[in-house]
Coordinates of C-alpha atoms and ligand atoms in Angstrom, one line a residue:
M1 CA 12.4 52.9 -20.8
Q2 CA 11.2 49.4 -22.8
A3 CA 7.9 47.6 -22.1
P4 CA 8.2 44.6 -20.6
G5 CA 8.6 41.4 -22.6
T6 CA 10.0 43.7 -25.9
G7 CA 13.7 43.6 -24.3
S8 CA 16.6 41.7 -26.1
V9 CA 16.8 38.3 -25.3
E10 CA 19.9 35.6 -24.7
G11 CA 18.7 31.9 -25.2
V12 CA 18.5 30.5 -28.6
A13 CA 14.2 30.3 -29.7
R14 CA 13.1 26.7 -30.0
P15 CA 10.6 25.1 -32.5
V16 CA 7.3 24.8 -30.8
T17 CA 4.9 22.1 -31.4
A18 CA 1.4 22.0 -32.1
L19 CA -0.7 19.5 -29.4
A20 CA -2.3 18.1 -32.3
D21 CA 0.7 16.9 -33.5
V22 CA 2.0 15.3 -30.9
T23 CA 2.2 11.5 -31.2
V24 CA 1.2 9.4 -27.8
A25 CA 2.3 5.4 -28.8
A26 CA 0.1 3.1 -27.6
G27 CA 0.8 -0.1 -25.9
H28 CA 4.1 0.6 -24.6
R29 CA 3.5 -1.6 -21.6
V30 CA 5.3 -4.5 -20.8
P31 CA 3.8 -6.9 -18.1
T32 CA 6.3 -8.2 -15.5
G33 CA 3.7 -11.2 -15.5
I34 CA 3.3 -11.0 -11.3
T35 CA -0.2 -10.2 -12.0
E36 CA -0.6 -8.7 -8.6
F37 CA 2.4 -6.5 -9.8
D38 CA 1.1 -5.2 -13.3
R39 CA -2.3 -4.3 -11.5
V40 CA -0.5 -1.6 -9.0
L41 CA 1.5 -0.6 -12.1
G42 CA -1.4 0.1 -14.2
G43 CA -0.9 -2.6 -16.7
G44 CA 2.4 -3.6 -16.6
L45 CA 5.8 -1.3 -16.8
V46 CA 5.5 2.0 -19.1
R47 CA 9.1 2.3 -21.2
G48 CA 10.7 4.7 -20.4
S49 CA 9.4 5.8 -17.2
V50 CA 10.5 5.9 -13.2
V51 CA 9.1 3.9 -10.5
L52 CA 10.1 3.8 -7.4
I53 CA 9.5 1.2 -4.8
A54 CA 9.4 2.2 -0.9
G55 CA 9.5 0.2 1.8
E56 CA 11.0 -0.3 5.0
P57 CA 14.0 -2.5 5.0
G58 CA 13.0 -6.6 5.1
I59 CA 9.6 -5.8 3.7
G60 CA 10.4 -7.6 0.3
K61 CA 11.2 -5.0 -2.1
S62 CA 14.0 -7.1 -3.2
T63 CA 12.6 -10.0 -3.5
L64 CA 9.4 -8.9 -5.5
L65 CA 11.9 -6.7 -8.0
L66 CA 14.1 -10.1 -8.6
Q67 CA 11.3 -12.0 -9.3
A68 CA 9.7 -9.3 -11.5
A69 CA 13.6 -9.8 -13.2
G70 CA 13.0 -13.2 -13.3
R71 CA 9.8 -12.9 -15.1
L72 CA 11.0 -10.2 -17.5
G73 CA 14.3 -11.8 -17.9
S74 CA 12.3 -15.1 -18.8
A75 CA 10.6 -13.8 -21.2
G76 CA 13.2 -11.7 -23.6
V77 CA 13.2 -8.7 -22.1
P78 CA 16.6 -7.6 -21.0
V79 CA 16.7 -6.7 -17.5
L80 CA 20.3 -4.9 -15.3
Y81 CA 20.4 -5.4 -11.9
V82 CA 22.1 -2.8 -9.9
C83 CA 23.3 -4.2 -6.6
G84 CA 24.1 -1.8 -4.3
E85 CA 23.9 -3.4 -0.9
E86 CA 24.3 -7.0 -1.8
S87 CA 26.8 -8.9 -3.1
L88 CA 26.3 -11.0 -6.4
E89 CA 26.6 -13.9 -4.7
Q90 CA 23.6 -13.1 -2.1
V91 CA 21.5 -11.6 -5.4
R92 CA 22.1 -15.3 -6.8
S93 CA 21.1 -17.5 -3.5
R94 CA 17.9 -15.1 -3.5
A95 CA 18.0 -15.8 -7.3
D96 CA 17.7 -19.4 -6.8
R97 CA 15.7 -19.1 -3.6
V98 CA 12.7 -17.9 -5.3
D99 CA 13.6 -19.3 -8.3
A100 CA 13.8 -16.6 -10.6
G101 CA 15.5 -17.8 -14.3
P102 CA 18.4 -16.9 -15.8
G103 CA 17.8 -13.8 -17.9
I104 CA 19.2 -11.4 -15.7
S105 CA 22.5 -9.4 -16.0
L106 CA 23.6 -8.5 -13.0
V107 CA 26.3 -5.4 -11.8
A108 CA 27.9 -4.4 -8.4
E109 CA 28.4 -0.8 -8.3
V110 CA 27.1 2.0 -7.0
D111 CA 28.8 4.9 -8.8
A112 CA 25.6 6.8 -10.5
A113 CA 28.0 7.7 -13.3
A114 CA 29.5 4.3 -13.8
I115 CA 25.7 2.9 -13.7
E116 CA 25.1 5.7 -16.8
A117 CA 27.9 4.3 -18.8
T118 CA 26.9 0.7 -18.3
V119 CA 22.9 1.2 -19.6
L120 CA 24.2 2.7 -22.5
A121 CA 27.0 0.2 -23.1
E122 CA 24.1 -2.6 -22.5
R123 CA 21.3 -1.1 -23.8
P124 CA 18.8 -3.1 -21.1
A125 CA 15.1 -2.3 -21.1
V126 CA 14.6 -2.1 -17.7
V127 CA 16.7 -1.2 -15.3
I128 CA 16.3 -2.0 -11.3
I129 CA 18.4 0.2 -8.3
D130 CA 18.4 -1.6 -5.4
S131 CA 18.8 0.9 -3.7
I132 CA 18.9 4.8 -4.3
Q133 CA 20.7 5.1 -0.7
T134 CA 23.5 3.2 -2.1
L135 CA 24.1 5.2 -4.7
F136 CA 26.2 8.5 -5.4
D137 CA 27.8 11.0 -7.8
P138 CA 30.9 11.4 -7.3
G139 CA 30.7 14.9 -8.7
L140 CA 29.5 15.9 -5.3
D141 CA 29.8 16.5 -1.8
G142 CA 28.2 14.4 0.9
V143 CA 27.6 10.2 1.5
P144 CA 25.4 8.0 -0.2
G145 CA 22.1 8.3 1.1
S146 CA 22.1 12.1 2.3
V147 CA 19.2 14.0 0.4
G148 CA 21.9 16.0 -1.4
Q149 CA 23.6 12.5 -2.8
V150 CA 20.0 11.0 -3.3
R151 CA 18.7 14.1 -5.4
A152 CA 21.6 14.4 -7.7
T153 CA 21.8 10.3 -8.4
A154 CA 17.7 10.3 -8.9
A155 CA 18.0 13.3 -11.5
R156 CA 20.6 12.0 -13.1
L157 CA 19.1 8.2 -13.8
V158 CA 15.8 9.8 -14.1
R159 CA 17.4 12.2 -16.9
L160 CA 18.4 8.9 -18.0
A161 CA 15.3 7.0 -18.6
K162 CA 13.4 9.1 -20.4
T163 CA 16.0 10.3 -22.7
Q164 CA 16.9 6.1 -23.7
D165 CA 13.3 4.7 -23.1
V166 CA 14.5 2.4 -20.5
T167 CA 12.5 1.4 -17.7
L168 CA 13.9 2.4 -14.2
I169 CA 12.6 0.6 -11.0
V170 CA 14.3 2.2 -7.6
V171 CA 14.1 0.9 -4.4
G172 CA 14.1 3.3 -1.7
H173 CA 14.3 2.2 2.1
V174 CA 11.9 4.1 4.3
T175 CA 12.9 3.1 8.0
K176 CA 10.3 3.1 10.8
E177 CA 11.2 6.3 12.7
G178 CA 10.0 8.2 9.4
S179 CA 13.2 9.6 8.6
I180 CA 13.4 9.1 5.0
A181 CA 16.2 10.5 3.5
G182 CA 14.8 8.8 0.2
P183 CA 11.4 8.4 -1.0
R184 CA 9.8 11.4 0.2
V185 CA 12.4 13.4 -1.7
L186 CA 12.1 11.5 -5.0
E187 CA 8.7 11.3 -5.0
H188 CA 8.0 14.4 -7.3
V189 CA 10.5 13.5 -9.9
V190 CA 9.3 9.8 -10.9
D191 CA 6.5 8.7 -12.5
T192 CA 4.9 6.4 -10.3
V193 CA 5.6 5.6 -6.3
L194 CA 4.9 2.5 -5.0
Y195 CA 4.6 2.0 -1.1
F196 CA 5.4 -2.0 0.4
E197 CA 3.3 -2.2 3.1
G198 CA 2.4 -4.7 5.9
D199 CA 4.7 -5.8 8.7
S200 CA 8.0 -8.1 8.9
D201 CA 6.0 -10.7 11.7
H202 CA 2.5 -11.0 8.9
A203 CA 3.2 -12.5 5.7
F204 CA 0.7 -10.5 3.9
R205 CA 2.5 -7.9 2.1
I206 CA 0.5 -4.7 -0.1
V207 CA 1.7 -2.7 -2.9
R208 CA -0.1 0.4 -3.5
A209 CA 0.2 2.8 -5.5
A210 CA 1.1 6.3 -3.9
K211 CA 1.2 8.2 -7.0
N212 CA 1.0 6.6 -10.7
R213 CA 1.3 8.7 -13.9
F214 CA 0.0 5.8 -15.6
G215 CA -2.5 4.1 -14.2
S216 CA -4.9 4.5 -10.8
V217 CA -4.0 5.1 -7.5
S218 CA -6.7 2.7 -5.9
E219 CA -5.3 -0.3 -6.7
I220 CA -3.1 -2.7 -4.8
G221 CA -1.2 -5.8 -5.0
I222 CA -1.7 -8.6 -2.7
F223 CA 0.9 -10.8 -1.9
E224 CA 2.2 -13.5 1.0
M225 CA 6.3 -14.1 1.8
G226 CA 6.8 -17.3 2.0
E227 CA 9.4 -19.8 1.4
D228 CA 10.3 -19.3 -1.8
G229 CA 9.6 -15.7 -1.8
L230 CA 6.4 -13.8 -2.6
A231 CA 3.2 -15.4 -3.9
E232 CA 0.0 -13.6 -4.9
V233 CA -2.8 -13.7 -3.4
G234 CA -5.2 -14.7 -6.1
H235 CA -8.0 -14.1 -3.0
P236 CA -7.5 -12.5 -0.5
S237 CA -10.8 -12.5 1.8
A238 CA -10.3 -15.6 1.9
A239 CA -6.2 -15.9 2.6
L240 CA -7.3 -12.8 5.4
L241 CA -10.1 -14.8 6.8
S242 CA -8.4 -18.0 7.6
R243 CA -6.8 -17.3 10.8
R244 CA -9.8 -15.6 12.2
S245 CA -10.1 -15.0 15.8
E246 CA -12.4 -17.8 17.4
G247 CA -14.5 -17.7 20.7
V248 CA -13.7 -13.9 21.6
A249 CA -15.0 -10.8 21.9
G250 CA -14.1 -7.8 20.2
A251 CA -13.6 -9.1 16.4
V252 CA -15.5 -8.1 13.5
V253 CA -15.4 -8.8 10.1
M254 CA -15.6 -5.6 7.8
A255 CA -15.7 -5.2 4.1
T256 CA -13.3 -2.9 3.1
M257 CA -12.5 -1.8 -0.2
E258 CA -9.1 -2.1 -1.9
G259 CA -9.5 -0.3 -5.2
S260 CA -11.8 -2.1 -7.3
R261 CA -11.6 -5.0 -5.4
P262 CA -13.7 -5.7 -2.0
L263 CA -11.8 -7.4 0.6
L264 CA -12.7 -9.1 4.1
V265 CA -10.2 -8.2 7.1
E266 CA -11.3 -8.6 10.6
V267 CA -11.1 -5.2 12.7
Q268 CA -9.9 -6.3 16.4
A269 CA -10.3 -4.6 19.8
L270 CA -9.4 -5.2 23.3
V271 CA -10.6 -3.0 26.2
T272 CA -9.0 -3.2 29.8
P273 CA -9.3 -1.3 32.9
S274 CA -6.7 1.3 32.9
Y275 CA -4.6 2.3 35.9
L276 CA -3.1 4.9 33.7
P277 CA -4.3 9.0 34.4
T278 CA -4.9 9.4 30.7
P279 CA -6.0 6.0 29.3
R280 CA -4.2 4.4 26.6
R281 CA -5.3 4.3 23.0
L282 CA -3.3 2.3 20.4
S283 CA -4.3 1.8 16.5
V284 CA -2.4 -0.8 13.8
G285 CA -4.0 -0.5 10.9
V286 CA -6.6 2.2 11.8
D287 CA -5.5 6.3 11.8
T288 CA -5.7 7.1 15.6
P289 CA -7.8 10.6 14.7
R290 CA -10.5 7.7 13.7
L291 CA -10.3 5.7 16.4
L292 CA -10.4 8.2 18.6
Q293 CA -13.7 9.8 17.0
V294 CA -15.0 6.3 16.9
L295 CA -14.6 6.1 20.7
A296 CA -16.1 9.4 21.4
V297 CA -19.3 8.8 19.5
A298 CA -19.4 5.6 21.3
E299 CA -19.4 6.9 24.3
R300 CA -21.8 9.6 23.8
R301 CA -24.1 8.1 21.3
A302 CA -24.4 4.6 22.3
S303 CA -24.1 4.9 26.1
L304 CA -21.0 3.2 25.6
P305 CA -18.3 4.4 28.9
L306 CA -15.3 3.9 28.1
G307 CA -13.3 6.7 29.8
S308 CA -11.1 4.2 32.4
F309 CA -10.6 1.8 30.0
D310 CA -7.4 1.1 27.5
V311 CA -8.3 0.3 24.1
Y312 CA -5.9 -0.9 21.6
V313 CA -7.6 -2.0 17.7
A314 CA -5.8 -3.5 15.0
V315 CA -7.1 -4.5 11.7
A316 CA -5.1 -8.1 11.1
G317 CA -2.8 -9.6 8.6
G318 CA -1.4 -6.5 8.3
V319 CA -4.0 -4.4 6.2
R320 CA -4.4 -0.9 6.9
V321 CA -7.7 0.2 6.4
T322 CA -7.9 4.0 5.8
E323 CA -11.4 4.6 4.7
P324 CA -14.4 6.0 6.9
A325 CA -16.6 2.6 6.2
I326 CA -14.6 1.0 9.1
D327 CA -15.9 3.6 11.7
L328 CA -18.7 1.1 12.6
P329 CA -17.0 -2.2 12.3
L330 CA -14.5 -0.4 14.5
A331 CA -17.3 0.7 17.1
L332 CA -19.0 -3.0 17.2
A333 CA -15.6 -4.0 17.6
I334 CA -15.2 -1.8 20.5
A335 CA -18.4 -2.6 22.2
S336 CA -18.2 -6.4 21.7
A337 CA -14.6 -6.3 23.5
R338 CA -16.1 -3.9 26.3
R339 CA -19.1 -5.9 27.1
D340 CA -16.8 -9.2 26.3
Q341 CA -19.4 -10.9 24.4
E342 CA -18.7 -11.7 21.1
V343 CA -20.2 -11.1 18.0
P344 CA -21.4 -13.7 15.7
R345 CA -19.9 -15.4 13.4
Q346 CA -21.3 -15.1 10.4
C347 CA -22.1 -10.8 10.7
A348 CA -19.9 -8.5 8.8
A349 CA -20.3 -4.6 8.6
F350 CA -18.9 -2.0 7.2
G351 CA -20.5 1.8 7.0
E352 CA -19.3 5.6 8.3
L353 CA -20.4 7.0 11.9
S354 CA -21.4 10.4 12.0
L355 CA -20.7 12.8 14.7
T356 CA -24.2 12.4 16.0
G357 CA -23.8 8.5 15.8
E358 CA -25.6 7.6 12.5
V359 CA -24.6 5.0 10.0
R360 CA -24.0 6.8 6.7
P361 CA -23.8 5.8 3.5
I362 CA -20.5 4.6 1.7
P363 CA -19.8 3.9 -1.8
H364 CA -20.1 0.1 -3.1
E365 CA -22.1 -1.4 -0.9
A366 CA -23.5 -4.2 -3.1
A367 CA -19.9 -5.3 -4.2
R368 CA -19.3 -5.2 -0.4
V369 CA -22.2 -7.2 0.4
R370 CA -21.9 -9.6 -2.8
E371 CA -18.2 -10.2 -1.2
A372 CA -19.4 -10.8 2.2
A373 CA -22.2 -13.4 1.1
R374 CA -19.4 -15.1 -1.5
M375 CA -17.8 -15.5 2.1
G376 CA -20.3 -17.5 3.6
F377 CA -21.8 -14.0 5.7
D378 CA -25.3 -14.2 6.6
V379 CA -25.8 -10.9 7.9
V380 CA -23.8 -8.0 6.7
L381 CA -24.6 -4.8 8.8
G382 CA -24.8 -1.5 6.5
P383 CA -26.6 1.7 6.1
T384 CA -29.6 2.3 5.6
R385 CA -30.9 5.0 2.5
A386 CA -33.4 6.8 2.6
G387 CA -36.3 6.1 -0.2
K388 CA -33.7 3.6 -1.0
D389 CA -33.9 -0.9 -0.4
A390 CA -30.5 -2.2 1.3
P391 CA -28.9 -4.6 -1.8
D392 CA -29.6 -7.9 -0.9
G393 CA -28.3 -9.2 1.8
M394 CA -27.7 -6.0 4.0
R395 CA -29.4 -5.6 7.4
G396 CA -29.6 -1.7 7.3
V397 CA -28.9 0.2 10.3
Q398 CA -29.6 3.9 11.3
T399 CA -27.5 4.6 14.1
L400 CA -24.6 3.3 16.1
A401 CA -27.1 2.2 19.3
E402 CA -29.1 0.2 16.6
A403 CA -26.1 -2.1 15.3
I404 CA -25.5 -2.4 18.6
E405 CA -29.0 -3.5 19.5
V406 CA -28.8 -6.2 16.7
L407 CA -25.5 -7.8 17.0
L408 CA -24.8 -7.8 20.3
P409 CA -28.7 -8.0 22.0
Ligands
LIG1 P1 13.8 -8.7 1.2 O1 13.6 -8.7 -0.2 O2 15.9 -8.4 1.3 O3 13.5 -7.0 1.7 P2 14.1 -5.2 1.8 O4 14.6 -6.0 -0.3 O5 12.6 -4.7 1.1 O6 14.9 -4.5 2.6 O7 13.4 -9.7 2.1 C1 13.9 -10.1 3.3 C2 12.9 -10.5 3.9 O8 12.5 -11.5 3.4 C3 13.8 -11.7 4.9 O9 13.4 -11.2 6.2 C4 13.7 -12.7 4.4 C5 12.3 -12.9 4.0 N1 12.1 -14.0 3.0 C6 11.4 -15.0 3.1 O10 11.3 -15.2 4.1 N2 11.4 -15.7 2.0 C7 12.1 -15.7 0.6 O11 12.2 -16.2 0.0 C8 12.8 -14.4 1.0 C9 13.6 -14.6 -0.6 C10 13.5 -13.6 1.7
LIG2 MG1 16.9 -5.5 -0.1

């Protein structure tokens, strides 16, 4: 019997490379010229990388990519736009609408082998596939959009990007029902996954990185959908607060962080008597478990009876806030709605709530307070820190009960 590892092998040995001898080419990024998009990408498109842009139909994926293609084309970067869903005429009329210059090549094709051949013949630097769900591999069974086809065509294109050093941007649709034969099965084969968020009833669109081999996943890009395409929103707090509710109870402005940027958003609550055996709890832009916990803390630690009320909460403008710092503003919005008492307009808040009802410290407090002050808020409620001064302009509160006392006396 042979000892493990001493048997004969059938493969062919390949030369190995010392790690130190592997060179990393620097500066291989191509900015798209759309600052908010480049920020999420980590500073532009990396050559030979594959970027997946996922989002619900109608959210603006094609619009953004056509605008990016237009900018790239104008900068002399050859772009091939593969139209799997729309006719060339439709793409042309959208391009006219968003003023995407003439430097884009189009091809209407859904056969992955033909696309591969076209890329080899045309040698574009950037290829946009719109969308992966329309492609099929002729050598495989299954209809376009099936998991098998999506996987196979994506694998083929990823190989192409890596061997030919072309940048590939792939559109993937996610449906509301969450049936995602697409993006989810692709996430691990691509380098970067961007989610396009915001609901199509709101003008704001947020592009968020869920995975990025070449950059941070904490950055977002903010856009507004208008008559002539997506406009970059350079100062999102001002834009988000421009449509603030006025003269109603149940709205509290929160200073949240989106990547390295502070952002002011309005947290809204509606509390109404319930006629259901189990009162309704609905949230938009806030995770439901977080809402349930905040409700429990408000009820038990701040004596706010909510058991026989329906509670609806939302973050205005289609923004999603997943950080715990929303606890305090959320609880205050609920308290304000429950008591039908307005929170003073010049007050903002942030802070995590512990199960004991204490307001807990969160990161980047000073940056949040600065942004609030810049937007004209003169009272910002936040956590206290033992032995430390609060940042200038912040009023520290120890508990939710105290915060309610301050804002809703
Ligand atoms: P689209 O980019 O086609 O979405 P996706 O590719 O994600 O499916 O965007 C479609 C929506 O955007 C559609 O409802 C029309 C709207 N829209 C505008 O409001 N303004 C514009 O300039 C464009 C091009 C689209
Ligand atoms: Mg589209």
